[in-house]
Tab-separated table of C-alpha atoms in Angstrom:
chain	number	residue	atom	x	y	z
A	29	GLY	CA	-15.503	88.945	8.077
A	30	GLN	CA	-16.151	85.999	10.321
A	31	ASN	CA	-19.439	84.137	10.051
A	32	ILE	CA	-20.685	80.920	11.583
A	33	ASP	CA	-24.184	79.620	10.857
A	34	GLN	CA	-26.130	76.960	12.677
A	35	PRO	CA	-29.879	76.332	13.041
A	36	THR	CA	-31.544	78.218	15.865
A	37	GLU	CA	-33.685	75.387	17.209
A	38	MET	CA	-34.199	71.659	16.722
A	39	THR	CA	-36.497	69.098	18.295
A	40	ALA	CA	-35.894	65.356	18.426
A	41	THR	CA	-37.347	62.313	20.157
A	42	GLU	CA	-35.763	60.427	23.012
A	43	GLY	CA	-33.734	57.485	21.684
A	44	ALA	CA	-33.402	58.964	18.200
A	45	ILE	CA	-30.409	60.403	16.327
A	46	VAL	CA	-30.021	64.105	15.576
A	47	GLN	CA	-27.517	65.969	13.402
A	48	ILE	CA	-26.702	69.623	14.077
A	49	ASN	CA	-25.016	71.381	11.165
A	50	CYS	CA	-22.550	74.256	11.218
A	51	THR	CA	-21.135	76.195	8.288
A	52	TYR	CA	-18.349	78.704	8.679
A	53	GLN	CA	-16.579	81.441	6.742
A	54	THR	CA	-13.557	82.702	8.658
A	55	SER	CA	-10.336	84.524	7.829
A	56	GLY	CA	-8.333	81.453	8.794
A	57	PHE	CA	-8.867	77.969	10.190
A	58	ASN	CA	-7.035	76.188	12.975
A	59	GLY	CA	-9.692	73.880	14.363
A	60	LEU	CA	-13.401	73.670	15.132
A	61	PHE	CA	-14.989	73.060	18.519
A	62	TRP	CA	-18.405	71.926	19.684
A	63	TYR	CA	-19.581	72.933	23.148
A	64	GLN	CA	-22.714	71.964	25.086
A	65	GLN	CA	-24.438	74.563	27.239
A	66	HIS	CA	-27.348	73.911	29.571
A	67	ALA	CA	-29.523	76.917	30.376
A	68	GLY	CA	-27.842	79.280	32.831
A	69	GLU	CA	-24.641	77.255	32.940
A	70	ALA	CA	-21.173	77.416	31.430
A	71	PRO	CA	-20.408	75.848	28.039
A	72	THR	CA	-18.583	72.526	28.320
A	73	PHE	CA	-16.292	71.016	25.701
A	74	LEU	CA	-17.672	68.201	23.558
A	75	SER	CA	-15.387	67.734	20.575
A	76	TYR	CA	-12.592	69.147	18.456
A	77	ASN	CA	-11.827	68.656	14.757
A	78	VAL	CA	-8.809	70.021	12.942
A	79	LEU	CA	-8.504	67.485	10.104
A	80	ASP	CA	-11.226	66.308	7.729
A	81	GLY	CA	-13.247	63.345	8.859
A	82	LEU	CA	-15.241	61.948	11.726
A	83	GLU	CA	-14.288	62.013	15.400
A	84	GLU	CA	-16.308	59.660	17.585
A	85	LYS	CA	-16.663	59.881	21.340
A	86	GLY	CA	-19.350	57.662	22.834
A	87	ARG	CA	-22.814	58.867	21.823
A	88	PHE	CA	-21.364	62.007	20.256
A	89	SER	CA	-19.558	62.301	16.911
A	90	SER	CA	-18.338	65.345	15.016
A	91	PHE	CA	-17.472	65.657	11.351
A	92	LEU	CA	-15.417	68.237	9.499
A	93	SER	CA	-14.957	69.158	5.844
A	94	ARG	CA	-12.509	72.036	5.556
A	95	SER	CA	-12.986	72.432	1.792
A	96	LYS	CA	-16.717	72.946	2.307
A	97	GLY	CA	-16.450	74.991	5.502
A	98	TYR	CA	-18.830	72.541	7.114
A	99	SER	CA	-19.134	70.533	10.296
A	100	TYR	CA	-21.842	68.571	12.031
A	101	LEU	CA	-22.407	67.186	15.494
A	102	LEU	CA	-24.200	63.841	15.646
A	103	LEU	CA	-25.947	62.777	18.826
A	104	LYS	CA	-27.114	59.178	19.074
A	105	GLU	CA	-29.497	57.468	21.494
A	106	LEU	CA	-30.832	60.813	22.619
A	107	GLN	CA	-31.608	61.274	26.287
A	108	MET	CA	-33.686	63.959	27.970
A	109	LYS	CA	-30.525	65.387	29.548
A	110	ASP	CA	-29.227	66.175	26.035
A	111	SER	CA	-31.708	69.064	25.891
A	112	ALA	CA	-29.319	72.013	25.739
A	113	SER	CA	-27.749	74.531	23.387
A	114	TYR	CA	-24.914	73.338	21.166
A	115	LEU	CA	-22.317	75.903	20.171
A	116	CYS	CA	-20.074	75.648	17.121
A	117	ALA	CA	-16.822	77.634	17.424
A	118	VAL	CA	-13.875	78.129	15.088
A	119	ASN	CA	-10.275	78.918	15.974
A	120	SER	CA	-9.330	81.200	13.110
A	121	ASN	CA	-5.765	81.843	14.286
A	122	SER	CA	-3.002	79.900	15.960
A	123	GLY	CA	-2.090	80.360	19.599
A	124	ASN	CA	-4.173	81.891	22.374
A	125	THR	CA	-6.655	83.844	20.286
A	126	PRO	CA	-10.402	84.071	20.812
A	127	LEU	CA	-12.688	81.508	19.241
A	128	VAL	CA	-15.415	82.700	16.892
A	129	PHE	CA	-18.734	81.358	18.122
A	130	GLY	CA	-21.961	80.650	16.294
A	131	LYS	CA	-25.225	81.672	17.946
A	132	GLY	CA	-25.917	78.138	19.090
A	133	THR	CA	-28.590	75.552	18.364
A	134	ARG	CA	-31.161	74.926	21.066
A	135	LEU	CA	-32.048	71.224	21.075
A	136	SER	CA	-35.203	69.991	22.756
A	137	VAL	CA	-35.504	66.253	23.370
A	138	ILE	CA	-39.086	65.088	23.786
A	139	ALA	CA	-40.516	61.807	25.008
B	3	ASP	CA	-9.182	71.129	42.034
B	4	GLY	CA	-8.146	73.294	39.097
B	5	GLY	CA	-10.741	75.501	37.511
B	6	ILE	CA	-12.209	78.919	36.863
B	7	THR	CA	-14.331	80.736	39.396
B	8	GLN	CA	-16.567	83.723	38.849
B	9	SER	CA	-18.262	85.708	41.548
B	10	PRO	CA	-20.906	86.553	42.315
B	11	LYS	CA	-23.300	84.258	40.435
B	12	TYR	CA	-26.086	86.840	40.526
B	13	LEU	CA	-25.516	90.586	40.687
B	14	PHE	CA	-27.937	93.463	40.799
B	15	ARG	CA	-26.929	96.996	40.036
B	16	LYS	CA	-28.683	100.323	39.994
B	17	GLU	CA	-28.558	102.243	36.780
B	18	GLY	CA	-25.563	104.610	36.683
B	19	GLN	CA	-23.344	102.498	38.962
B	20	ASN	CA	-20.113	100.790	37.984
B	21	VAL	CA	-19.736	97.141	38.963
B	22	THR	CA	-16.807	94.712	38.835
B	23	LEU	CA	-17.151	91.024	38.000
B	24	SER	CA	-14.484	88.711	39.334
B	25	CYS	CA	-12.751	85.919	37.391
B	26	GLU	CA	-9.996	83.740	38.846
B	27	GLN	CA	-8.280	80.657	37.410
B	28	ASN	CA	-5.733	78.246	38.877
B	29	LEU	CA	-5.142	76.322	35.651
B	30	ASN	CA	-1.916	78.224	34.903
B	31	HIS	CA	-3.438	79.388	31.621
B	32	ASP	CA	-1.847	82.307	29.827
B	33	ALA	CA	-4.935	83.650	28.081
B	34	MET	CA	-8.221	84.823	29.558
B	35	TYR	CA	-11.424	86.063	27.911
B	36	TRP	CA	-14.674	87.801	28.743
B	37	TYR	CA	-17.869	87.061	26.800
B	38	ARG	CA	-21.355	88.416	27.044
B	39	GLN	CA	-24.337	86.201	26.243
B	40	ASP	CA	-27.822	87.494	25.453
B	41	PRO	CA	-30.798	85.361	24.387
B	42	GLY	CA	-30.465	84.419	20.724
B	43	GLN	CA	-27.116	86.202	20.368
B	44	GLY	CA	-24.590	83.515	21.195
B	45	LEU	CA	-21.280	84.495	22.827
B	46	ARG	CA	-19.863	87.911	22.005
B	47	LEU	CA	-16.285	88.805	22.911
B	48	ILE	CA	-15.762	91.824	25.182
B	49	TYR	CA	-12.031	91.735	26.008
B	50	TYR	CA	-9.237	89.204	26.045
B	51	SER	CA	-5.730	88.994	27.425
B	52	GLN	CA	-2.973	86.751	26.142
B	53	ILE	CA	-0.410	87.699	28.753
B	54	VAL	CA	-0.130	89.570	32.048
B	55	ASN	CA	-0.312	93.378	31.758
B	56	ASP	CA	-1.685	93.207	28.217
B	57	PHE	CA	-5.231	92.986	26.850
B	58	GLN	CA	-7.151	93.646	23.640
B	59	LYS	CA	-10.644	94.854	22.859
B	60	GLY	CA	-13.126	92.409	21.466
B	61	ASP	CA	-16.196	93.071	19.347
B	62	ILE	CA	-18.249	94.863	22.023
B	63	ALA	CA	-15.723	96.561	24.353
B	64	GLU	CA	-17.522	99.904	24.661
B	65	GLY	CA	-18.664	100.566	28.223
B	66	TYR	CA	-16.379	97.897	29.717
B	67	SER	CA	-12.864	97.901	31.159
B	68	VAL	CA	-10.462	95.167	32.315
B	69	SER	CA	-7.105	94.706	33.999
B	70	ARG	CA	-4.618	91.829	34.037
B	71	GLU	CA	-2.185	92.465	36.874
B	72	LYS	CA	-1.841	88.788	37.762
B	73	LYS	CA	-1.887	85.669	35.618
B	74	GLU	CA	-4.698	84.195	37.707
B	75	SER	CA	-7.069	87.142	37.646
B	76	PHE	CA	-8.964	89.054	34.935
B	77	PRO	CA	-11.674	91.281	36.463
B	78	LEU	CA	-14.248	92.999	34.253
B	79	THR	CA	-15.764	96.368	35.160
B	80	VAL	CA	-19.112	97.251	33.681
B	81	THR	CA	-19.272	101.029	33.654
B	82	SER	CA	-22.238	103.358	33.580
B	83	ALA	CA	-21.375	104.028	29.920
B	84	GLN	CA	-22.631	100.548	28.991
B	85	LYS	CA	-26.174	101.242	27.803
B	86	ASN	CA	-27.636	97.764	28.110
B	87	PRO	CA	-25.609	95.822	30.677
B	88	THR	CA	-28.201	93.235	31.722
B	89	ALA	CA	-26.780	89.923	30.448
B	90	PHE	CA	-25.036	86.685	31.348
B	91	TYR	CA	-21.261	87.198	31.540
B	92	LEU	CA	-18.846	84.316	30.967
B	93	CYS	CA	-15.139	84.248	31.666
B	94	ALA	CA	-12.856	81.714	29.973
B	95	SER	CA	-9.188	80.775	29.855
B	96	SER	CA	-6.977	78.796	27.519
B	97	ILE	CA	-3.467	77.546	26.957
B	98	ALA	CA	-2.229	76.641	23.512
B	99	ALA	CA	1.139	75.873	22.043
B	100	ARG	CA	1.716	77.698	18.782
B	101	GLY	CA	-0.444	76.008	16.159
B	102	GLY	CA	-2.053	73.769	18.750
B	103	LYS	CA	-5.555	73.196	20.039
B	104	ASN	CA	-6.903	76.288	21.768
B	105	GLU	CA	-9.623	74.807	23.980
B	106	GLN	CA	-11.309	77.391	26.132
B	107	PHE	CA	-12.474	76.498	29.647
B	108	PHE	CA	-15.384	78.481	31.025
B	109	GLY	CA	-16.316	79.702	34.462
B	110	PRO	CA	-19.885	79.286	35.788
B	111	GLY	CA	-20.920	82.790	34.724
B	112	THR	CA	-22.354	85.884	36.419
B	113	ARG	CA	-25.869	87.043	35.666
B	114	LEU	CA	-25.992	90.834	35.924
B	115	THR	CA	-29.308	92.623	36.199
B	116	VAL	CA	-29.624	96.383	36.109
B	117	LEU	CA	-32.574	97.701	38.073
């Protein structure tokens, strides 16, 4: 089967760093995505990893270890607007096939 | 501007009625998807279509139907057979070369409430 696990909720302080973990067990692997979703809105793309290692994009970084079936999203210099759900999704096939989504991690940033 | 539109944003339906949710994209994407999102459940796949005039069931297709007569359009009908239709519905599209990145772009969503 396909399974993606991530924590349900996290809380962090404004200005701090937070790491959101994601572990996956899928029938195949062709890339891992992180999306951000504010309440009542559409998910928006944050990052993509297909090879092992760290991808950095401004305040956001994402890491992948394919051998461990593990990824994390790192958010630095947290701002109040970062309060949102963060979705981990795996592309288990090549081509235009559906992504397998985790249930999302709801992050609350507090002052 | 290129993008995905869904209408309406809020929809109310009486129990026992069918209702159709619209999804249109002008990104020239081949594939389109419908997801349902409930609190604490993440995104669950209802139907997807990789090409015009073809579509496949997802994990929770029962009580739903779709059509793909045009590349730009992928409407979803929620039928009276769907026992718990109140949810947030998201449409997405993607284009991916074989073996390439399959980023999905999402519409703004339709919140359906059954009264």
